[in-house]
Amino acid sequence: MPNLTRESVAAWDANDPLAPFRGRFAIADEKLLYLDGNSLGRLPAATPDFLAKVVTEEWGAGLVRSWSSWVDLAGRLGDLLGTRLLGAAEGEVVLSDSTTVNLYKLASAALAASDSRRRTILYDATDFPTDRYVVQGLVAERGLTARSVDPSELPGALGDDVALVVLSLVNYRTAELHDMARVNTMAREAGARVLWDLSHAAGAVDVQLAASGAELAVGCTYKHLNAGPGAPAFLYVRRDLQSALRQPIWGWFGQQDQFAMGPDYDPVDGIERFLVGTPPILSLAAVQPALEICAEAGIDGIRRKSVRQCELIIELADRWLAPYGISVASPRDQERRGGHVSLRGPETWQLSQALVEAGVICDFRTPDVLRVAPAPLYTRFTDVFDAMERLRTILEQGDHLRFPAERGRVT
Amino acid sequence: MPNLTRESVAAWDANDPLAPFRGRFAIADEKLLYLDGNSLGRLPAATPDFLAKVVTEEWGAGLVRSWSSWVDLAGRLGDLLGTRLLGAAEGEVVLSDSTTVNLYKLASAALAASDSRRRTILYDATDFPTDRYVVQGLVAERGLTARSVDPSELPGALGDDVALVVLSLVNYRTAELHDMARVNTMAREAGARVLWDLSHAAGAVDVQLAASGAELAVGCTYKHLNAGPGAPAFLYVRRDLQSALRQPIWGWFGQQDQFAMGPDYDPVDGIERFLVGTPPILSLAAVQPALEICAEAGIDGIRRKSVRQCELIIELADRWLAPYGISVASPRDQERRGGHVSLRGPETWQLSQALVEAGVICDFRTPDVLRVAPAPLYTRFTDVFDAMERLRTILEQGDHLRFPAERGRVT
């Protein structure tokens, strides 16, 4: 990138085929540079009216009669997400519960179905905390063993004691993107299953569940998919495995002929057997307009722009921030990097606070990581450029040193 | 009720202190008689604007910064619900997940903490199906025994093999209201714990968790509490038991100093240790305006009116419907009856369909029960009278016989 000026970057925006999608989001403050879509995606412009209609017409006027359309909403949205954005077939993805509850359900189901001599779960201790907490809970409950493993050392770690590998496709802290097909093959050959957490991947990278031979996955919809704070999570179980697996929380939304209210639990054959209780319809409904935007833009175009924006961040970090001791903590190879770039340095907590004051929202992750996430659907190349320039100015002027080094709560 | 005419009933409405609360709900169709608030409560008039503000201002404009107020929303709403409507202390109730997931969490926690020689769960097979499915799942997973018991036979059934009793305070089908204090005392004396399902009780009857000695409870907020379709459920754990109990799904919302993202799960000491993953904020936010109405009206007044409305249903059923073979399937003693009245008869499925055509929504529960639920906050005495009169007319004219006897899906 030889001639890297604001003007040259503005020209990229002018030629960006995704540029019109920014208008599909409700941007309350045009001056705010929001590079935190990997924590909470922006509000789609269509969502308020869509949701108001669900509230007023479906709940308010339709009342209980609206359950005829709500009852399979989780499956319809799962199909939209699965087939358009995750490379799955129809009937393999469903919206349900939280990511954590889904991790628990699918990990339990996989463990229950595995050879009882396999008593070890491999996980990556650098993954998002809830993933390791779920694993620790299962281990405590069932007298199993958990072993943290660096994914690069997986072949050696996959002994014949391993039942399950729990791994994030994109690491939340470093943005490292794993080779899904390779890990799936290694695990299969070693007789273990892999449960993927796609929370930081869905809507950001081209997840190819079927083509990579994935068997099990979960993930959230409120980051790159823009479905709203705490929006219902999803789960994926490859079709041919569904009837062989049983999740442990038996509830009426997984029951055959649910409204017959039969005496004994007898789960449906399809993906809905992994459902549990009545879903939160308002939060679930908001998933629809969000997914529709991503599906319309297409994951290929999203990923292409994301790669370029992340390269811009890396290039500017090298030029402008490296002299201040800020280094790029994400892989430089785009094939190994997800949808954000992590910067590491001694005063990143204070930097994140100074950035907020300067009208830039990134996010800090303990102990020393600043995550910069350019969501391609609503972030311009000039937004990235301007945010990096403000970061440089803060460092130049030492503005961030006015903030206490002590960390507060960050989400 | 000697002089029971529409005029006399209209006079009750004129003197009803809760009558103004009907204006606090969005009534889209004034002609519709909605007697199904025990399945899905009506939309509070304040909810659309309240939710629109959460969507547009908190999510849209506030973005990730709004987590500072969302992060403890489940606890704040839990306190409002617990202290104003369930007779609990602060820090004993929290909103979380679905009723089914909460049943699983608390039942698991109670079983894990009980004497390992106690391997039996007692449950009521006539309770809502999801309750027995959860019990069946736990039994299958842990090699326990489950035994269905009629609550009236509890003293004899509480042997020294019993770890846990799972029971609904109000039976969804018959509206039978159990004596919570008595059951709690019997169980305590027998060395067992009771896990109450308050789904059909919360917001309808005066639940006295503390005064009755209750230890564990769960319930939903979308019936008599009017929080919206599939709104987040709640759970209650008596304060002194909290630190002794551990639920099995370890997630980051139960973790001490959550945003430190520590390596090992170490749950908080309070009620939040029973939380799991990120809550669905839009559905959760809608709980607030709904609870505020109930708290303002007061559970005493709600219950008083509910009893009187149920007595009116019973009286009219005896006069008008008994000749057609319709009988009252709910207890006649108000002390033993919850917030609805169940009618039983040979053609109740067809009756429920004919009622819809006549502008009355009640609900049918397999195999032969028609539930009539007068939610006191928005149902007038004349609504009850008119609905019962339409039911009589249908029976007189045999209108319902035009509908097929085969049952479709009902929620």
Short mmCIF file of C-alpha atoms in Angstrom, two decimals, chain A:
data_model
loop_
_atom_site.label_atom_id
_atom_site.label_comp_id
_atom_site.label_asym_id
_atom_site.label_seq_id
_atom_site.Cartn_x
_atom_site.Cartn_y
_atom_site.Cartn_z
CA MET A 1 0.00 0.00 0.00
CA PRO A 2 2.44 2.66 -1.18
CA ASN A 3 0.24 5.74 -1.45
CA LEU A 4 -1.78 5.51 1.75
CA THR A 5 -3.53 8.83 2.26
CA ARG A 6 -7.04 9.58 3.41
CA GLU A 7 -7.87 10.46 -0.18
CA SER A 8 -6.67 7.13 -1.53
CA VAL A 9 -8.68 5.33 1.13
CA ALA A 10 -11.75 7.44 0.31
CA ALA A 11 -11.42 6.20 -3.26
CA TRP A 12 -11.76 2.63 -1.99
CA ASP A 13 -15.06 3.61 -0.38
CA ALA A 14 -16.21 5.18 -3.63
CA ASN A 15 -15.63 1.87 -5.41
CA ASP A 16 -16.89 -0.38 -2.62
CA PRO A 17 -19.81 -2.56 -3.77
CA LEU A 18 -20.91 -2.94 -0.13
CA ALA A 19 -20.97 0.81 0.53
CA PRO A 20 -24.78 1.09 0.11
CA PHE A 21 -25.30 -1.37 2.95
CA ARG A 22 -24.29 1.28 5.47
CA GLY A 23 -27.67 2.85 4.75
CA ARG A 24 -29.33 -0.34 5.96
CA PHE A 25 -28.24 0.41 9.51
CA ALA A 26 -29.52 3.02 11.97
CA ILE A 27 -26.50 5.24 12.56
CA ALA A 28 -27.51 7.53 15.41
CA ASP A 29 -24.24 9.47 15.55
CA GLU A 30 -22.45 9.86 12.23
CA LYS A 31 -19.34 11.13 13.98
CA LEU A 32 -18.90 8.06 16.15
CA LEU A 33 -16.39 5.55 14.77
CA TYR A 34 -17.75 2.18 15.86
CA LEU A 35 -15.19 -0.60 15.51
CA ASP A 36 -16.77 -2.94 18.01
CA GLY A 37 -19.21 -4.90 15.89
CA ASN A 38 -17.50 -8.09 17.05
CA SER A 39 -18.88 -7.39 20.51
CA LEU A 40 -22.31 -5.96 19.61
CA GLY A 41 -23.33 -5.44 15.99
CA ARG A 42 -25.19 -2.30 14.99
CA LEU A 43 -28.96 -1.95 14.77
CA PRO A 44 -30.34 -2.69 11.29
CA ALA A 45 -32.55 0.18 10.13
CA ALA A 46 -35.40 -2.24 9.43
CA THR A 47 -35.41 -3.77 12.90
CA PRO A 48 -37.36 -1.14 14.90
CA ASP A 49 -40.38 -1.26 12.57
CA PHE A 50 -40.13 -5.00 12.13
CA LEU A 51 -40.09 -5.52 15.87
CA ALA A 52 -42.82 -2.95 16.48
CA LYS A 53 -45.03 -4.97 14.17
CA VAL A 54 -44.27 -8.19 16.00
CA VAL A 55 -45.06 -6.49 19.30
CA THR A 56 -48.19 -4.61 18.28
CA GLU A 57 -49.72 -6.82 15.60
CA GLU A 58 -48.52 -10.31 16.46
CA TRP A 59 -48.48 -10.13 20.25
CA GLY A 60 -50.91 -7.25 20.87
CA ALA A 61 -53.59 -8.06 18.30
CA GLY A 62 -52.84 -11.68 17.35
CA LEU A 63 -52.31 -12.75 20.94
CA VAL A 64 -51.99 -16.48 21.49
CA ARG A 65 -53.08 -17.14 17.88
CA SER A 66 -49.69 -15.88 16.69
CA TRP A 67 -48.04 -19.00 18.04
CA SER A 68 -49.01 -20.67 14.78
CA SER A 69 -46.26 -18.64 13.11
CA TRP A 70 -43.91 -18.34 16.09
CA VAL A 71 -43.74 -22.04 16.82
CA ASP A 72 -41.31 -22.83 13.99
CA LEU A 73 -39.58 -19.44 13.80
CA ALA A 74 -36.39 -20.81 15.37
CA GLY A 75 -36.15 -23.39 12.60
CA ARG A 76 -36.94 -20.99 9.78
CA LEU A 77 -34.29 -18.54 10.94
CA GLY A 78 -31.89 -21.43 11.46
CA ASP A 79 -32.36 -22.45 7.84
CA LEU A 80 -31.76 -18.91 6.63
CA LEU A 81 -28.60 -18.64 8.70
CA GLY A 82 -27.38 -22.14 7.95
CA THR A 83 -27.90 -22.24 4.22
CA ARG A 84 -26.94 -18.67 3.39
CA LEU A 85 -24.13 -17.93 5.82
CA LEU A 86 -22.74 -21.11 7.31
CA GLY A 87 -22.59 -23.60 4.46
CA ALA A 88 -25.06 -25.99 6.06
CA ALA A 89 -28.09 -27.74 4.59
CA GLU A 90 -31.69 -27.07 5.55
CA GLY A 91 -32.67 -28.69 8.83
CA GLU A 92 -29.17 -28.55 10.27
CA VAL A 93 -29.21 -25.22 12.12
CA VAL A 94 -31.69 -23.88 14.65
CA LEU A 95 -31.84 -20.80 16.87
CA SER A 96 -31.93 -21.66 20.58
CA ASP A 97 -30.99 -20.50 24.06
CA SER A 98 -27.60 -18.85 24.64
CA THR A 99 -24.26 -19.94 23.20
CA THR A 100 -23.27 -21.28 26.61
CA VAL A 101 -26.40 -23.41 27.02
CA ASN A 102 -25.94 -24.72 23.48
CA LEU A 103 -22.30 -25.60 24.18
CA TYR A 104 -23.47 -27.54 27.21
CA LYS A 105 -26.19 -29.36 25.28
CA LEU A 106 -24.05 -30.40 22.34
CA ALA A 107 -20.95 -31.22 24.39
CA SER A 108 -23.10 -33.37 26.69
CA ALA A 109 -24.74 -35.07 23.74
CA ALA A 110 -21.39 -35.81 22.09
CA LEU A 111 -19.88 -37.14 25.32
CA ALA A 112 -22.87 -39.37 26.00
CA ALA A 113 -22.57 -40.89 22.53
CA SER A 114 -18.82 -41.44 22.58
CA ASP A 115 -16.86 -44.54 23.55
CA SER A 116 -16.91 -44.63 27.35
CA ARG A 117 -13.14 -45.22 27.44
CA ARG A 118 -12.63 -41.78 25.92
CA ARG A 119 -12.74 -39.50 28.93
CA THR A 120 -10.84 -36.40 27.86
CA ILE A 121 -12.05 -33.08 26.45
CA LEU A 122 -9.49 -30.94 24.66
CA TYR A 123 -10.08 -27.19 24.67
CA ASP A 124 -8.15 -24.02 23.97
CA ALA A 125 -7.57 -22.09 27.20
CA THR A 126 -7.25 -18.87 25.18
CA ASP A 127 -10.82 -19.19 23.88
CA PHE A 128 -13.68 -17.16 25.27
CA PRO A 129 -14.08 -17.91 29.01
CA THR A 130 -17.60 -19.31 28.84
CA ASP A 131 -16.32 -22.11 26.59
CA ARG A 132 -13.80 -23.30 29.15
CA TYR A 133 -16.26 -22.85 32.03
CA VAL A 134 -18.73 -25.16 30.28
CA VAL A 135 -15.99 -27.72 29.79
CA GLN A 136 -14.92 -27.42 33.43
CA GLY A 137 -18.52 -27.92 34.53
CA LEU A 138 -18.91 -31.08 32.46
CA VAL A 139 -15.62 -32.42 33.75
CA ALA A 140 -16.63 -31.77 37.36
CA GLU A 141 -20.05 -33.32 36.87
CA ARG A 142 -18.93 -36.43 35.05
CA GLY A 143 -15.50 -37.18 36.41
CA LEU A 144 -13.81 -36.50 33.07
CA THR A 145 -10.50 -34.85 32.25
CA ALA A 146 -10.00 -31.60 30.38
CA ARG A 147 -6.72 -30.67 28.75
CA SER A 148 -5.93 -27.31 27.26
CA VAL A 149 -4.19 -27.51 23.94
CA ASP A 150 -2.75 -25.03 21.50
CA PRO A 151 -4.61 -25.84 18.27
CA SER A 152 -1.30 -26.00 16.41
CA GLU A 153 -0.38 -28.98 18.58
CA LEU A 154 -3.62 -30.82 17.95
CA PRO A 155 -2.32 -33.80 15.99
CA GLY A 156 -0.12 -34.88 18.88
CA ALA A 157 -2.75 -34.18 21.51
CA LEU A 158 -5.44 -36.30 19.88
CA GLY A 159 -4.79 -39.52 21.76
CA ASP A 160 -7.24 -42.38 22.04
CA ASP A 161 -8.47 -40.94 25.35
CA VAL A 162 -10.01 -37.90 23.62
CA ALA A 163 -13.77 -37.82 23.16
CA LEU A 164 -14.27 -34.20 22.22
CA VAL A 165 -12.43 -31.09 21.06
CA VAL A 166 -14.07 -27.72 21.85
CA LEU A 167 -12.61 -24.96 19.73
CA SER A 168 -13.50 -21.49 18.44
CA LEU A 169 -13.15 -21.09 14.70
CA VAL A 170 -11.99 -17.51 15.28
CA ASN A 171 -10.20 -16.80 18.54
CA TYR A 172 -11.93 -13.89 20.28
CA ARG A 173 -8.71 -12.35 21.49
CA THR A 174 -6.24 -12.81 18.64
CA ALA A 175 -8.65 -13.27 15.72
CA GLU A 176 -6.74 -16.40 14.74
CA LEU A 177 -8.79 -18.38 12.22
CA HIS A 178 -8.33 -22.12 12.38
CA ASP A 179 -8.43 -24.52 9.47
CA MET A 180 -11.79 -26.11 10.07
CA ALA A 181 -11.44 -28.87 7.49
CA ARG A 182 -8.02 -29.85 8.73
CA VAL A 183 -9.04 -30.01 12.38
CA ASN A 184 -12.19 -31.97 11.49
CA THR A 185 -10.14 -34.49 9.52
CA MET A 186 -7.54 -34.90 12.26
CA ALA A 187 -10.21 -35.41 14.89
CA ARG A 188 -12.18 -37.84 12.77
CA GLU A 189 -9.07 -39.91 12.13
CA ALA A 190 -8.36 -39.94 15.85
CA GLY A 191 -11.92 -41.01 16.68
CA ALA A 192 -12.92 -37.75 18.38
CA ARG A 193 -15.61 -35.19 17.62
CA VAL A 194 -15.14 -31.43 17.30
CA LEU A 195 -17.62 -28.91 18.70
CA TRP A 196 -16.98 -25.54 17.07
CA ASP A 197 -17.82 -22.18 18.59
CA LEU A 198 -18.56 -19.89 15.64
CA SER A 199 -19.42 -16.81 17.71
CA HIS A 200 -16.63 -14.67 16.26
CA ALA A 201 -16.82 -16.26 12.82
CA ALA A 202 -20.50 -16.25 11.80
CA GLY A 203 -21.15 -13.33 9.48
CA ALA A 204 -17.46 -12.46 9.28
CA VAL A 205 -15.78 -15.37 7.52
CA ASP A 206 -16.98 -17.91 5.00
CA VAL A 207 -17.87 -20.77 7.33
CA GLN A 208 -18.23 -23.97 5.33
CA LEU A 209 -19.80 -26.41 7.75
CA ALA A 210 -20.70 -29.13 5.26
CA ALA A 211 -17.65 -28.82 3.02
CA SER A 212 -15.28 -28.92 5.98
CA GLY A 213 -16.88 -32.02 7.43
CA ALA A 214 -18.03 -30.27 10.59
CA GLU A 215 -20.29 -32.27 12.88
CA LEU A 216 -21.26 -29.91 15.69
CA ALA A 217 -21.23 -26.14 16.14
CA VAL A 218 -22.76 -23.33 18.16
CA GLY A 219 -22.48 -19.58 17.99
CA CYS A 220 -24.04 -16.25 18.74
CA THR A 221 -25.97 -13.89 16.48
CA TYR A 222 -25.33 -10.55 18.17
CA LYS A 223 -21.84 -9.86 16.88
CA HIS A 224 -21.20 -9.90 13.12
CA LEU A 225 -24.82 -10.92 12.49
CA ASN A 226 -26.31 -7.79 14.12
CA ALA A 227 -29.31 -9.50 15.70
CA GLY A 228 -29.34 -7.46 18.91
CA PRO A 229 -27.95 -7.62 22.45
CA GLY A 230 -28.02 -11.18 23.75
CA ALA A 231 -30.01 -12.36 20.72
CA PRO A 232 -30.74 -16.10 20.70
CA ALA A 233 -27.78 -18.26 19.78
CA PHE A 234 -27.68 -21.02 17.18
CA LEU A 235 -26.61 -24.61 17.05
CA TYR A 236 -25.69 -26.93 14.20
CA VAL A 237 -25.76 -30.71 14.15
CA ARG A 238 -24.95 -32.50 10.90
CA ARG A 239 -28.07 -34.23 9.66
CA ASP A 240 -26.84 -37.82 9.82
CA LEU A 241 -25.81 -37.41 13.46
CA GLN A 242 -29.01 -35.87 14.72
CA SER A 243 -30.96 -38.96 15.65
CA ALA A 244 -27.90 -40.55 17.28
CA LEU A 245 -27.42 -37.64 19.67
CA ARG A 246 -29.51 -36.67 22.68
CA GLN A 247 -29.05 -33.44 24.54
CA PRO A 248 -29.60 -33.60 28.30
CA ILE A 249 -32.20 -30.87 28.90
CA TRP A 250 -35.43 -32.54 27.89
CA GLY A 251 -38.10 -29.96 27.21
CA TRP A 252 -41.38 -29.64 25.38
CA PHE A 253 -39.92 -27.80 22.37
CA GLY A 254 -37.89 -30.90 21.52
CA GLN A 255 -40.85 -33.24 21.85
CA GLN A 256 -42.56 -35.06 18.98
CA ASP A 257 -46.07 -33.77 18.41
CA GLN A 258 -45.44 -31.16 21.08
CA PHE A 259 -49.03 -30.19 21.69
CA ALA A 260 -50.19 -33.74 22.23
CA MET A 261 -48.26 -33.30 25.50
CA GLY A 262 -47.55 -37.00 25.69
CA PRO A 263 -46.53 -38.62 28.95
CA ASP A 264 -42.94 -39.50 28.02
CA TYR A 265 -40.22 -37.52 26.32
CA ASP A 266 -39.73 -38.71 22.77
CA PRO A 267 -37.70 -36.17 20.81
CA VAL A 268 -38.37 -35.26 17.19
CA ASP A 269 -36.01 -36.68 14.60
CA GLY A 270 -34.78 -33.37 13.23
CA ILE A 271 -32.65 -30.51 14.49
CA GLU A 272 -35.53 -29.38 16.76
CA ARG A 273 -34.66 -32.20 19.15
CA PHE A 274 -31.96 -29.85 20.39
CA LEU A 275 -34.51 -27.23 21.41
CA VAL A 276 -35.63 -27.03 25.02
CA GLY A 277 -38.19 -24.47 26.23
CA THR A 278 -40.32 -21.65 24.87
CA PRO A 279 -38.04 -19.23 22.96
CA PRO A 280 -37.98 -15.47 23.65
CA ILE A 281 -39.96 -14.39 20.60
CA LEU A 282 -39.18 -10.66 20.63
CA SER A 283 -35.42 -11.23 20.68
CA LEU A 284 -35.81 -14.10 18.22
CA ALA A 285 -37.86 -12.05 15.77
CA ALA A 286 -35.13 -9.38 15.64
CA VAL A 287 -32.78 -11.99 14.19
CA GLN A 288 -34.71 -11.99 10.91
CA PRO A 289 -34.06 -8.49 9.49
CA ALA A 290 -30.44 -8.81 10.61
CA LEU A 291 -29.85 -12.10 8.79
CA GLU A 292 -31.60 -10.82 5.70
CA ILE A 293 -29.04 -8.03 5.30
CA CYS A 294 -26.09 -10.41 5.62
CA ALA A 295 -27.67 -12.89 3.23
CA GLU A 296 -28.35 -10.17 0.68
CA ALA A 297 -24.81 -8.79 0.89
CA GLY A 298 -23.39 -12.30 0.67
CA ILE A 299 -20.64 -13.72 2.83
CA ASP A 300 -18.11 -13.62 -0.02
CA GLY A 301 -18.34 -9.87 -0.42
CA ILE A 302 -18.40 -9.32 3.33
CA ARG A 303 -15.28 -11.40 3.78
CA ARG A 304 -13.47 -9.74 0.86
CA LYS A 305 -14.02 -6.27 2.30
CA SER A 306 -13.22 -7.47 5.82
CA VAL A 307 -9.84 -8.80 4.70
CA ARG A 308 -8.99 -5.52 3.03
CA GLN A 309 -10.06 -3.48 6.04
CA CYS A 310 -8.05 -5.66 8.38
CA GLU A 311 -5.02 -5.28 6.09
CA LEU A 312 -5.47 -1.52 6.28
CA ILE A 313 -5.49 -1.68 10.09
CA ILE A 314 -2.33 -3.79 10.10
CA GLU A 315 -0.57 -1.53 7.62
CA LEU A 316 -1.40 1.61 9.60
CA ALA A 317 -0.52 -0.05 12.90
CA ASP A 318 2.89 -0.95 11.51
CA ARG A 319 3.49 2.57 10.23
CA TRP A 320 1.99 4.66 12.98
CA LEU A 321 1.71 2.64 16.18
CA ALA A 322 4.72 0.33 16.22
CA PRO A 323 7.02 3.20 17.28
CA TYR A 324 4.92 3.48 20.45
CA GLY A 325 5.27 -0.18 21.33
CA ILE A 326 1.94 -1.30 19.88
CA SER A 327 2.18 -4.56 17.98
CA VAL A 328 -0.20 -6.54 15.84
CA ALA A 329 -1.31 -9.59 17.82
CA SER A 330 -3.35 -11.14 15.02
CA PRO A 331 -2.03 -13.39 12.25
CA ARG A 332 -0.75 -11.42 9.27
CA ASP A 333 -1.79 -14.14 6.87
CA GLN A 334 -5.39 -13.40 5.89
CA GLU A 335 -6.09 -17.10 5.57
CA ARG A 336 -5.44 -17.43 9.27
CA ARG A 337 -7.24 -14.30 10.46
CA GLY A 338 -10.91 -13.65 11.23
CA GLY A 339 -12.83 -10.38 11.08
CA HIS A 340 -10.90 -8.22 13.51
CA VAL A 341 -7.35 -7.18 14.32
CA SER A 342 -5.94 -7.28 17.81
CA LEU A 343 -3.32 -4.83 18.92
CA ARG A 344 -1.19 -5.44 21.95
CA GLY A 345 0.71 -2.96 24.03
CA PRO A 346 1.52 -1.78 27.53
CA GLU A 347 -1.25 0.81 27.92
CA THR A 348 -4.05 -0.58 25.82
CA TRP A 349 -6.62 -0.21 28.62
CA GLN A 350 -5.93 3.51 28.86
CA LEU A 351 -5.86 3.75 25.07
CA SER A 352 -9.34 2.21 24.85
CA GLN A 353 -10.59 4.88 27.29
CA ALA A 354 -8.90 7.73 25.44
CA LEU A 355 -10.37 6.43 22.19
CA VAL A 356 -13.89 6.61 23.60
CA GLU A 357 -13.27 10.25 24.46
CA ALA A 358 -12.02 10.77 20.92
CA GLY A 359 -15.22 9.26 19.50
CA VAL A 360 -13.87 5.80 18.68
CA ILE A 361 -15.28 2.61 20.17
CA CYS A 362 -12.99 -0.41 20.02
CA ASP A 363 -12.84 -2.97 22.70
CA PHE A 364 -10.35 -3.95 25.32
CA ARG A 365 -9.80 -7.52 26.36
CA THR A 366 -7.85 -8.32 29.46
CA PRO A 367 -4.93 -8.19 30.00
CA ASP A 368 -3.54 -6.06 27.18
CA VAL A 369 -5.47 -6.45 23.95
CA LEU A 370 -7.26 -3.76 21.97
CA ARG A 371 -9.57 -5.29 19.38
CA VAL A 372 -10.32 -3.28 16.25
CA ALA A 373 -13.23 -4.74 14.28
CA PRO A 374 -14.29 -3.17 11.00
CA ALA A 375 -17.74 -4.64 10.31
CA PRO A 376 -17.81 -4.44 6.50
CA LEU A 377 -21.55 -3.84 6.22
CA TYR A 378 -21.48 -0.46 7.95
CA THR A 379 -17.83 0.51 8.35
CA ARG A 380 -16.12 2.63 5.70
CA PHE A 381 -12.46 2.42 4.83
CA THR A 382 -12.19 6.07 5.89
CA ASP A 383 -13.68 5.13 9.28
CA VAL A 384 -10.84 2.68 9.74
CA PHE A 385 -8.31 5.28 8.58
CA ASP A 386 -9.73 7.98 10.86
CA ALA A 387 -9.83 5.69 13.89
CA MET A 388 -6.23 4.66 13.39
CA GLU A 389 -5.24 8.28 12.96
CA ARG A 390 -6.94 9.21 16.23
CA LEU A 391 -5.13 6.36 17.91
CA ARG A 392 -1.85 7.70 16.55
CA THR A 393 -2.65 11.21 17.77
CA ILE A 394 -3.49 9.94 21.25
CA LEU A 395 -0.17 8.11 21.40
CA GLU A 396 1.75 11.09 20.03
CA GLN A 397 0.25 13.39 22.61
CA GLY A 398 0.20 10.89 25.46
CA ASP A 399 -3.50 11.64 25.99
CA HIS A 400 -4.22 8.15 27.24
CA LEU A 401 -1.89 8.55 30.21
CA ARG A 402 -4.50 10.80 31.85
CA PHE A 403 -6.66 7.72 32.39
CA PRO A 404 -6.15 5.43 35.38
CA ALA A 405 -4.39 2.17 34.64
CA GLU A 406 -6.92 0.30 36.75
CA ARG A 407 -9.46 -1.55 34.69
CA GLY A 408 -13.19 -1.15 35.02
CA ARG A 409 -15.88 -3.34 33.62
CA VAL A 410 -15.74 -3.89 29.88
CA THR A 411 -18.15 -5.91 27.83
#
